[in-house]
mmCIF file of C-alpha atoms in Angstrom:
data_model
loop_
_atom_site.group_PDB
_atom_site.id
_atom_site.type_symbol
_atom_site.label_atom_id
_atom_site.label_comp_id
_atom_site.label_asym_id
_atom_site.label_seq_id
_atom_site.Cartn_x
_atom_site.Cartn_y
_atom_site.Cartn_z
ATOM 1 C CA VAL B 170 -165.394 48.383 8.412
ATOM 2 C CA SER B 171 -164.921 49.700 4.883
ATOM 3 C CA PHE B 172 -167.694 50.081 2.329
ATOM 4 C CA ASP B 173 -168.690 52.107 -0.697
ATOM 5 C CA ARG B 174 -170.556 55.366 -0.132
ATOM 6 C CA TYR B 175 -172.022 57.503 -2.893
ATOM 7 C CA GLU B 176 -171.820 61.251 -2.506
ATOM 8 C CA ALA B 177 -174.876 63.367 -3.217
ATOM 9 C CA SER B 178 -175.225 64.415 -6.828
ATOM 10 C CA PRO B 179 -177.613 66.609 -8.825
ATOM 11 C CA MET B 180 -181.035 65.071 -9.311
ATOM 12 C CA LYS B 181 -181.672 63.516 -12.703
ATOM 13 C CA SER B 182 -184.166 65.164 -15.069
ATOM 14 C CA ASP B 183 -187.104 63.691 -16.929
ATOM 15 C CA GLY B 184 -186.117 65.649 -20.022
ATOM 16 C CA ALA B 185 -188.584 68.438 -19.375
ATOM 17 C CA GLY B 186 -186.597 69.952 -16.554
ATOM 18 C CA ALA B 187 -188.460 68.141 -13.781
ATOM 19 C CA HIS B 188 -186.410 66.436 -11.092
ATOM 20 C CA ILE B 189 -187.032 62.735 -10.587
ATOM 21 C CA ASP B 190 -186.805 61.855 -6.902
ATOM 22 C CA ASP B 191 -186.481 58.110 -7.376
ATOM 23 C CA GLN B 192 -183.300 58.220 -9.526
ATOM 24 C CA PRO B 193 -180.134 57.013 -7.748
ATOM 25 C CA SER B 194 -176.966 59.022 -7.309
ATOM 26 C CA THR B 195 -174.614 58.799 -10.282
ATOM 27 C CA SER B 196 -171.380 60.012 -8.654
ATOM 28 C CA LYS B 197 -168.445 57.696 -8.127
ATOM 29 C CA PRO B 198 -168.208 55.723 -4.869
ATOM 30 C CA VAL B 199 -165.859 56.945 -2.164
ATOM 31 C CA LYS B 200 -164.130 54.497 0.212
ATOM 32 C CA THR B 201 -164.806 55.469 3.819
ATOM 33 C CA ASP B 202 -163.705 53.809 7.059
ATOM 34 C CA VAL B 203 -166.734 53.462 9.294
ATOM 35 C CA LYS B 204 -166.997 52.363 12.911
ATOM 36 C CA THR B 205 -169.387 49.630 13.957
ATOM 37 C CA MET B 206 -171.881 50.698 16.624
ATOM 38 C CA THR B 207 -171.467 48.899 19.943
ATOM 39 C CA LEU B 208 -174.688 47.341 21.198
ATOM 40 C CA TYR B 209 -174.955 48.343 24.851
ATOM 41 C CA GLN B 210 -178.396 47.071 25.773
ATOM 42 C CA LYS B 211 -181.304 45.188 24.212
ATOM 43 C CA LEU B 212 -184.733 45.583 25.796
ATOM 44 C CA ASP B 213 -187.848 43.552 25.027
ATOM 45 C CA VAL B 214 -191.200 45.362 24.814
ATOM 46 C CA ARG B 215 -192.926 42.806 22.535
ATOM 47 C CA LYS B 216 -195.114 45.427 20.857
ATOM 48 C CA ALA B 217 -194.189 47.809 18.054
ATOM 49 C CA LEU B 218 -192.375 50.908 19.279
ATOM 50 C CA ILE B 219 -193.882 54.345 18.646
ATOM 51 C CA SER B 220 -191.104 56.470 20.137
ATOM 52 C CA VAL B 221 -187.861 56.341 22.130
ATOM 53 C CA ASP B 222 -186.464 59.329 24.064
ATOM 54 C CA PHE B 223 -183.510 59.881 26.360
ATOM 55 C CA ILE B 224 -184.461 62.083 29.318
ATOM 56 C CA ASP B 225 -182.805 63.507 32.409
ATOM 57 C CA GLY B 226 -185.832 62.760 34.540
ATOM 58 C CA PRO B 227 -186.754 62.351 38.195
ATOM 59 C CA GLY B 228 -184.578 59.231 38.508
ATOM 60 C CA GLY B 229 -181.613 60.545 36.547
ATOM 61 C CA LEU B 230 -180.737 59.623 32.961
ATOM 62 C CA SER B 231 -183.417 57.291 31.631
ATOM 63 C CA LEU B 232 -184.917 55.984 28.400
ATOM 64 C CA LEU B 233 -188.642 56.536 27.847
ATOM 65 C CA THR B 234 -190.412 54.308 25.338
ATOM 66 C CA ALA B 235 -193.963 54.357 23.980
ATOM 67 C CA SER B 236 -195.413 51.291 22.304
ATOM 68 C CA GLU B 237 -198.563 50.042 20.611
ATOM 69 C CA ASP B 238 -199.759 48.263 23.751
ATOM 70 C CA ASN B 239 -200.671 51.769 25.007
ATOM 71 C CA CYS B 240 -197.881 51.842 27.572
ATOM 72 C CA LEU B 241 -195.035 54.162 28.456
ATOM 73 C CA ARG B 242 -191.998 52.466 29.972
ATOM 74 C CA LEU B 243 -189.123 54.094 31.810
ATOM 75 C CA TRP B 244 -185.827 52.219 31.604
ATOM 76 C CA ALA B 245 -182.651 52.505 33.667
ATOM 77 C CA PRO B 246 -179.232 51.853 32.086
ATOM 78 C CA ASP B 247 -178.458 48.872 34.337
ATOM 79 C CA SER B 248 -181.692 46.912 33.967
ATOM 80 C CA ARG B 249 -183.482 44.822 31.359
ATOM 81 C CA LYS B 250 -186.833 45.388 33.054
ATOM 82 C CA PRO B 251 -188.630 48.749 33.097
ATOM 83 C CA ALA B 252 -188.254 50.866 36.214
ATOM 84 C CA ALA B 253 -191.799 52.109 35.668
ATOM 85 C CA LEU B 254 -194.768 51.229 33.447
ATOM 86 C CA MET B 255 -197.536 53.760 32.749
ATOM 87 C CA ARG B 256 -200.852 53.095 31.021
ATOM 88 C CA VAL B 257 -201.892 55.737 28.506
ATOM 89 C CA PRO B 258 -205.087 56.158 26.453
ATOM 90 C CA ARG B 259 -206.069 53.463 24.001
ATOM 91 C CA GLY B 260 -204.902 54.046 20.435
ATOM 92 C CA THR B 261 -201.722 55.964 21.317
ATOM 93 C CA LYS B 262 -200.006 57.014 18.078
ATOM 94 C CA ALA B 263 -197.490 59.748 18.957
ATOM 95 C CA THR B 264 -195.631 61.342 21.880
ATOM 96 C CA ALA B 265 -193.656 64.502 22.615
ATOM 97 C CA ILE B 266 -191.442 65.183 25.638
ATOM 98 C CA MET B 267 -192.588 68.463 27.181
ATOM 99 C CA ASN B 268 -189.962 68.616 29.947
ATOM 100 C CA GLU B 269 -188.099 66.284 32.297
ATOM 101 C CA ARG B 270 -191.365 65.433 34.089
ATOM 102 C CA VAL B 271 -194.133 65.558 31.481
ATOM 103 C CA VAL B 272 -194.814 63.744 28.205
ATOM 104 C CA CYS B 273 -197.706 64.531 25.851
ATOM 105 C CA VAL B 274 -199.538 61.583 24.250
ATOM 106 C CA GLY B 275 -201.759 61.699 21.144
ATOM 107 C CA THR B 276 -204.244 59.012 20.090
ATOM 108 C CA ASP B 277 -206.145 57.856 17.024
ATOM 109 C CA MET B 278 -209.333 59.208 18.645
ATOM 110 C CA GLY B 279 -208.020 62.747 18.810
ATOM 111 C CA GLU B 280 -207.119 62.775 22.507
ATOM 112 C CA LEU B 281 -204.073 64.734 23.673
ATOM 113 C CA VAL B 282 -203.168 64.145 27.312
ATOM 114 C CA GLN B 283 -200.162 65.094 29.417
ATOM 115 C CA VAL B 284 -198.681 62.443 31.715
ATOM 116 C CA ASP B 285 -196.404 62.940 34.732
ATOM 117 C CA ILE B 286 -193.446 60.631 34.122
ATOM 118 C CA ALA B 287 -192.686 60.325 37.845
ATOM 119 C CA THR B 288 -196.190 59.293 38.945
ATOM 120 C CA GLY B 289 -197.919 58.077 35.788
ATOM 121 C CA GLN B 290 -200.827 60.402 36.543
ATOM 122 C CA TYR B 291 -202.588 62.501 33.925
ATOM 123 C CA VAL B 292 -201.823 66.151 34.609
ATOM 124 C CA GLY B 293 -203.734 67.807 31.797
ATOM 125 C CA SER B 294 -205.567 67.490 28.516
ATOM 126 C CA LEU B 295 -205.130 69.685 25.459
ATOM 127 C CA THR B 296 -208.289 68.504 23.723
ATOM 128 C CA HIS B 297 -211.692 69.498 25.018
ATOM 129 C CA GLY B 298 -214.981 68.719 23.276
ATOM 130 C CA GLU B 299 -214.899 70.133 19.769
ATOM 131 C CA HIS B 300 -211.086 70.085 19.678
ATOM 132 C CA ALA B 301 -210.984 66.286 19.906
ATOM 133 C CA ALA B 302 -212.758 63.733 17.669
ATOM 134 C CA PRO B 303 -213.239 63.186 14.809
ATOM 135 C CA TRP B 304 -209.485 63.408 14.394
ATOM 136 C CA SER B 305 -206.566 61.017 14.559
ATOM 137 C CA VAL B 306 -203.201 62.265 15.785
ATOM 138 C CA ASN B 307 -200.269 61.015 13.703
ATOM 139 C CA THR B 308 -197.554 63.402 14.835
ATOM 140 C CA LEU B 309 -196.721 65.584 17.826
ATOM 141 C CA THR B 310 -194.000 68.148 18.489
ATOM 142 C CA LYS B 311 -193.277 71.015 20.840
ATOM 143 C CA PHE B 312 -191.174 74.149 21.133
ATOM 144 C CA GLY B 313 -189.954 75.932 24.266
ATOM 145 C CA LEU B 314 -190.123 74.996 27.931
ATOM 146 C CA ASP B 315 -192.767 74.977 30.641
ATOM 147 C CA ASN B 316 -194.917 78.156 30.635
ATOM 148 C CA ASP B 317 -193.502 79.311 27.308
ATOM 149 C CA ALA B 318 -193.980 75.988 25.518
ATOM 150 C CA ILE B 319 -196.174 75.567 22.457
ATOM 151 C CA SER B 320 -197.364 72.186 21.199
ATOM 152 C CA ALA B 321 -198.450 71.113 17.736
ATOM 153 C CA ALA B 322 -200.443 68.063 16.695
ATOM 154 C CA ALA B 323 -201.610 66.859 13.295
ATOM 155 C CA GLY B 324 -202.979 63.758 11.654
ATOM 156 C CA THR B 325 -205.949 62.862 9.485
ATOM 157 C CA GLY B 326 -207.140 65.669 7.259
ATOM 158 C CA GLY B 327 -205.114 68.804 6.707
ATOM 159 C CA ASP B 328 -205.529 70.360 10.155
ATOM 160 C CA ILE B 329 -202.529 71.370 12.259
ATOM 161 C CA LYS B 330 -203.464 72.462 15.782
ATOM 162 C CA ILE B 331 -201.163 74.520 17.994
ATOM 163 C CA TRP B 332 -201.618 75.123 21.717
ATOM 164 C CA ASP B 333 -199.953 77.686 23.925
ATOM 165 C CA ALA B 334 -199.113 76.018 27.258
ATOM 166 C CA ARG B 335 -200.877 78.591 29.410
ATOM 167 C CA ALA B 336 -204.016 78.715 27.250
ATOM 168 C CA ALA B 337 -204.174 74.935 27.051
ATOM 169 C CA ARG B 338 -204.228 74.555 30.840
ATOM 170 C CA GLY B 339 -207.278 76.785 30.961
ATOM 171 C CA GLY B 340 -209.083 74.827 28.247
ATOM 172 C CA GLY B 341 -208.335 77.412 25.577
ATOM 173 C CA ALA B 342 -208.891 76.668 21.901
ATOM 174 C CA PRO B 343 -205.892 75.883 19.703
ATOM 175 C CA MET B 344 -204.712 77.883 16.737
ATOM 176 C CA VAL B 345 -205.757 75.852 13.689
ATOM 177 C CA MET B 346 -203.921 75.900 10.358
ATOM 178 C CA TYR B 347 -204.797 73.939 7.273
ATOM 179 C CA SER B 348 -202.813 72.303 4.480
ATOM 180 C CA HIS B 349 -205.191 72.556 1.523
ATOM 181 C CA GLY B 350 -206.060 69.321 -0.230
ATOM 182 C CA ALA B 351 -204.182 67.093 2.229
ATOM 183 C CA THR B 352 -205.767 63.856 3.414
ATOM 184 C CA GLN B 353 -203.262 63.591 6.265
ATOM 185 C CA ILE B 354 -200.295 65.305 7.889
ATOM 186 C CA ARG B 355 -197.420 62.861 8.326
ATOM 187 C CA SER B 356 -194.918 64.968 10.251
ATOM 188 C CA VAL B 357 -194.477 68.452 11.737
ATOM 189 C CA SER B 358 -191.452 70.283 13.136
ATOM 190 C CA PHE B 359 -190.973 73.699 14.735
ATOM 191 C CA ALA B 360 -188.116 75.878 13.546
ATOM 192 C CA PRO B 361 -185.545 76.363 16.354
ATOM 193 C CA ASP B 362 -186.646 80.002 16.776
ATOM 194 C CA GLY B 363 -190.306 78.990 17.147
ATOM 195 C CA ARG B 364 -191.459 81.417 14.467
ATOM 196 C CA SER B 365 -192.572 78.826 11.927
ATOM 197 C CA ILE B 366 -193.563 75.200 11.610
ATOM 198 C CA ILE B 367 -193.018 72.895 8.631
ATOM 199 C CA ALA B 368 -195.545 70.185 7.810
ATOM 200 C CA VAL B 369 -195.173 67.115 5.606
ATOM 201 C CA ALA B 370 -198.621 66.568 4.117
ATOM 202 C CA SER B 371 -199.891 63.807 1.850
ATOM 203 C CA ASN B 372 -199.798 66.206 -1.099
ATOM 204 C CA ASP B 373 -196.984 68.697 -0.414
ATOM 205 C CA LEU B 374 -194.423 70.256 1.910
ATOM 206 C CA ARG B 375 -195.492 73.517 3.530
ATOM 207 C CA SER B 376 -194.134 76.125 5.956
ATOM 208 C CA PHE B 377 -196.507 78.068 8.241
ATOM 209 C CA ASP B 378 -195.513 81.460 9.634
ATOM 210 C CA LEU B 379 -196.774 81.634 13.227
ATOM 211 C CA ARG B 380 -196.187 85.397 13.353
ATOM 212 C CA MET B 381 -198.641 85.857 10.491
ATOM 213 C CA ASN B 382 -201.538 83.780 11.866
ATOM 214 C CA GLY B 383 -200.264 80.659 10.175
ATOM 215 C CA ARG B 384 -199.913 82.026 6.649
ATOM 216 C CA SER B 385 -198.428 79.182 4.615
ATOM 217 C CA MET B 386 -195.912 78.859 1.828
ATOM 218 C CA ARG B 387 -195.303 75.790 -0.263
ATOM 219 C CA MET B 388 -191.699 74.528 -0.230
ATOM 220 C CA ARG B 389 -190.636 73.138 -3.583
ATOM 221 C CA MET B 390 -187.625 71.740 -5.357
ATOM 222 C CA ASN B 391 -186.805 73.109 -8.800
ATOM 223 C CA GLY B 392 -188.915 71.450 -11.487
ATOM 224 C CA GLY B 393 -192.449 70.179 -11.705
ATOM 225 C CA ILE B 394 -192.341 66.720 -10.144
ATOM 226 C CA GLN B 395 -191.901 66.795 -6.385
ATOM 227 C CA PRO B 396 -190.823 63.955 -4.086
ATOM 228 C CA ASN B 397 -193.214 61.994 -1.930
ATOM 229 C CA TRP B 398 -192.258 63.374 1.487
ATOM 230 C CA MET B 399 -192.102 61.099 4.536
ATOM 231 C CA SER B 400 -190.994 63.250 7.498
ATOM 232 C CA VAL B 401 -189.421 66.523 8.600
ATOM 233 C CA THR B 402 -187.182 67.603 11.471
ATOM 234 C CA HIS B 403 -184.840 70.505 12.232
ATOM 235 C CA ASN B 404 -181.192 70.782 13.107
ATOM 236 C CA ILE B 405 -181.349 72.969 16.219
ATOM 237 C CA SER B 406 -177.709 74.006 15.815
ATOM 238 C CA THR B 407 -178.014 75.342 12.253
ATOM 239 C CA GLY B 408 -181.749 76.064 12.008
ATOM 240 C CA GLU B 409 -181.981 74.050 8.785
ATOM 241 C CA ALA B 410 -184.953 71.801 8.068
ATOM 242 C CA VAL B 411 -184.363 68.229 6.920
ATOM 243 C CA THR B 412 -186.950 66.220 5.000
ATOM 244 C CA LEU B 413 -186.833 62.564 4.017
ATOM 245 C CA SER B 414 -188.289 61.476 0.690
ATOM 246 C CA SER B 415 -189.732 58.069 -0.167
ATOM 247 C CA ALA B 416 -186.596 57.413 -2.218
ATOM 248 C CA GLY B 417 -184.499 57.638 0.964
ATOM 249 C CA ASP B 418 -182.865 60.993 0.182
ATOM 250 C CA ALA B 419 -182.361 63.656 2.848
ATOM 251 C CA HIS B 420 -183.081 67.170 1.594
ATOM 252 C CA ILE B 421 -181.669 70.054 3.625
ATOM 253 C CA TRP B 422 -183.465 73.406 3.424
ATOM 254 C CA SER B 423 -182.054 76.817 4.304
ATOM 255 C CA ALA B 424 -182.897 78.281 7.720
ATOM 256 C CA THR B 425 -183.942 81.620 6.211
ATOM 257 C CA THR B 426 -187.150 82.535 4.357
ATOM 258 C CA PRO B 427 -188.186 81.424 1.746
ATOM 259 C CA PHE B 428 -186.348 78.266 2.854
ATOM 260 C CA PRO B 429 -184.719 77.254 -0.459
ATOM 261 C CA LEU B 430 -183.297 73.769 -0.871
ATOM 262 C CA SER B 431 -179.578 73.965 -0.116
ATOM 263 C CA ARG B 432 -178.349 70.383 -0.632
ATOM 264 C CA THR B 433 -179.318 66.725 -0.863
ATOM 265 C CA ILE B 434 -177.738 63.631 0.658
ATOM 266 C CA CYS B 435 -178.804 60.796 -1.616
ATOM 267 C CA GLY B 436 -179.521 57.448 -0.010
ATOM 268 C CA ALA B 437 -179.301 58.811 3.533
ATOM 269 C CA SER B 438 -182.214 56.661 4.659
ATOM 270 C CA ALA B 439 -183.994 53.434 3.845
ATOM 271 C CA PRO B 440 -186.631 53.879 1.123
ATOM 272 C CA LYS B 441 -190.093 54.866 2.416
ATOM 273 C CA SER B 442 -188.739 55.352 5.942
ATOM 274 C CA SER B 443 -189.699 58.363 8.055
ATOM 275 C CA VAL B 444 -187.175 57.549 10.798
ATOM 276 C CA ILE B 445 -184.658 60.307 11.558
ATOM 277 C CA ASP B 446 -183.123 62.176 14.483
ATOM 278 C CA ILE B 447 -180.552 64.974 14.540
ATOM 279 C CA SER B 448 -178.376 65.925 17.487
ATOM 280 C CA SER B 449 -175.580 68.482 17.223
ATOM 281 C CA ASN B 450 -173.711 67.609 14.029
ATOM 282 C CA PHE B 451 -175.005 64.039 13.709
ATOM 283 C CA MET B 452 -177.929 62.632 11.742
ATOM 284 C CA LEU B 453 -179.292 59.152 12.473
ATOM 285 C CA CYS B 454 -181.461 57.220 9.997
ATOM 286 C CA ALA B 455 -182.753 53.716 9.415
ATOM 287 C CA LYS B 456 -180.971 51.996 6.535
ATOM 288 C CA GLY B 457 -181.140 48.889 4.404
ATOM 289 C CA GLU B 458 -183.810 47.569 2.073
ATOM 290 C CA ASN B 459 -186.055 46.618 4.993
ATOM 291 C CA ALA B 460 -184.998 49.471 7.330
ATOM 292 C CA ARG B 461 -183.375 46.984 9.719
ATOM 293 C CA ALA B 462 -180.004 48.743 9.950
ATOM 294 C CA LEU B 463 -178.793 52.118 11.247
ATOM 295 C CA GLU B 464 -176.326 54.735 10.038
ATOM 296 C CA LEU B 465 -175.029 57.782 11.889
ATOM 297 C CA MET B 466 -173.844 60.528 9.539
ATOM 298 C CA ASN B 467 -171.944 63.767 9.848
ATOM 299 C CA PHE B 468 -174.647 66.327 9.126
ATOM 300 C CA SER B 469 -172.317 68.810 7.428
ATOM 301 C CA THR B 470 -170.560 66.397 5.071
ATOM 302 C CA GLY B 471 -172.934 63.437 4.776
ATOM 303 C CA ASN B 472 -170.041 61.097 5.624
ATOM 304 C CA VAL B 473 -171.081 57.976 7.524
ATOM 305 C CA VAL B 474 -169.516 57.939 10.994
ATOM 306 C CA SER B 475 -170.835 54.621 12.308
ATOM 307 C CA ARG B 476 -173.314 51.942 11.337
ATOM 308 C CA TRP B 477 -175.047 48.869 12.675
ATOM 309 C CA THR B 478 -176.528 45.886 10.890
ATOM 310 C CA PRO B 479 -178.038 42.895 12.700
ATOM 311 C CA GLY B 480 -175.613 39.994 12.806
ATOM 312 C CA ALA B 481 -176.032 37.334 15.465
ATOM 313 C CA ALA B 482 -179.446 35.825 16.129
ATOM 314 C CA ALA B 483 -179.548 37.772 19.408
ATOM 315 C CA GLU B 484 -179.409 40.980 17.378
ATOM 316 C CA ASP B 485 -181.969 39.974 14.760
ATOM 317 C CA CYS B 486 -184.816 42.500 14.881
ATOM 318 C CA GLY B 487 -187.581 43.900 12.713
ATOM 319 C CA ALA B 488 -187.707 47.174 10.836
ATOM 320 C CA VAL B 489 -186.662 50.256 12.782
ATOM 321 C CA SER B 490 -189.708 52.401 13.618
ATOM 322 C CA CYS B 491 -188.138 55.171 15.753
ATOM 323 C CA VAL B 492 -184.707 56.432 16.813
ATOM 324 C CA ALA B 493 -183.131 58.916 19.228
ATOM 325 C CA VAL B 494 -179.681 60.407 19.767
ATOM 326 C CA SER B 495 -179.123 61.448 23.371
ATOM 327 C CA SER B 496 -178.446 65.104 24.151
ATOM 328 C CA VAL B 497 -178.578 64.785 27.948
ATOM 329 C CA GLY B 498 -175.893 64.103 30.529
ATOM 330 C CA ALA B 499 -172.257 63.446 29.632
ATOM 331 C CA SER B 500 -170.932 61.113 26.951
ATOM 332 C CA THR B 501 -169.216 59.009 29.641
ATOM 333 C CA GLN B 502 -172.534 58.327 31.379
ATOM 334 C CA PRO B 503 -174.829 55.474 30.351
ATOM 335 C CA TYR B 504 -177.625 57.032 28.245
ATOM 336 C CA GLY B 505 -175.532 60.220 28.060
ATOM 337 C CA VAL B 506 -174.737 62.463 25.087
ATOM 338 C CA ASN B 507 -174.484 60.679 21.717
ATOM 339 C CA HIS B 508 -175.838 57.363 22.981
ATOM 340 C CA ILE B 509 -178.293 55.975 20.418
ATOM 341 C CA ALA B 510 -181.614 54.186 20.842
ATOM 342 C CA ALA B 511 -183.702 52.472 18.183
ATOM 343 C CA GLY B 512 -187.154 50.901 18.521
ATOM 344 C CA THR B 513 -188.385 48.253 16.107
ATOM 345 C CA ARG B 514 -191.735 47.105 14.784
ATOM 346 C CA ASP B 515 -191.366 43.714 16.483
ATOM 347 C CA GLY B 516 -190.936 45.228 19.938
ATOM 348 C CA ALA B 517 -187.182 45.390 20.500
ATOM 349 C CA VAL B 518 -185.318 48.427 21.832
ATOM 350 C CA LEU B 519 -181.631 48.631 20.964
ATOM 351 C CA VAL B 520 -179.285 50.990 22.822
ATOM 352 C CA PHE B 521 -175.805 51.758 21.527
ATOM 353 C CA ALA B 522 -172.886 53.309 23.384
ATOM 354 C CA SER B 523 -171.622 56.709 22.228
#
């Protein structure tokens, strides 16, 4: 497949030196040969997908999905029916894989529970009494493994709550940080070294230093007008943070304090989409006017490596709501390294071969 791709270019100015996020790239198109993703499996959940994750769990390589019917489903590569179905609290809004056995689930009532993937049993709760309602969890993330893990949750209001795994098991209170003036936190992501966390708030983009009791620093582009931020994640390999703007541009920030903006890939994502995942040197985003397509990009160059757009009626799906690039197993294994999964708002799960 051959199509036109526009390289990133400097942001346009409003005449007063402010950068305008919604202006398109003005560089010349570059012809690029792009592979078409191979659809390996289509699964039917029938409710909007919240998250998709590849795991090397108790039953081997599996796909774990969370959906708006308050269910977790575990899928095997050779089946179109779930190998396991687990009920989770009503109002589930976000999940985070803690390890190969445990997933953390956050709800719109402020609950945060940990679920054993093998048994479906609740194995712990991070929220106790005053640490729960009134609060709605929009986003969850974690850093580290097992006893050294720390979890972060955020949602309505400007609160970001962080739990140490050992303290949480004993009912300990979280560390609470606040993004001033924010009505909600849309996305949070730990730096790969665990020393800081970046939050996309309704009113700004902010980094919190966990070594300094959560002291925060606003992250800004040059100029007065800042983009409307949708989500944030990190490239574990490089340490860089990546934010998506409502215009669909991916902004890459340096891994070192004070985290200056290093480059921009214009049009990396569908407008107003928060969907992104990064694995090794690849970045996966929803694309198209209605976020119904996918593109896998080389993180270093921004070149598109492969893409998928719905063609036949059997492939026709709604807007993409979540994605994952596998980092488990081997690339020759089903669900192994570089396999891709996408969940849609109309309840379809699409899996693509590496």
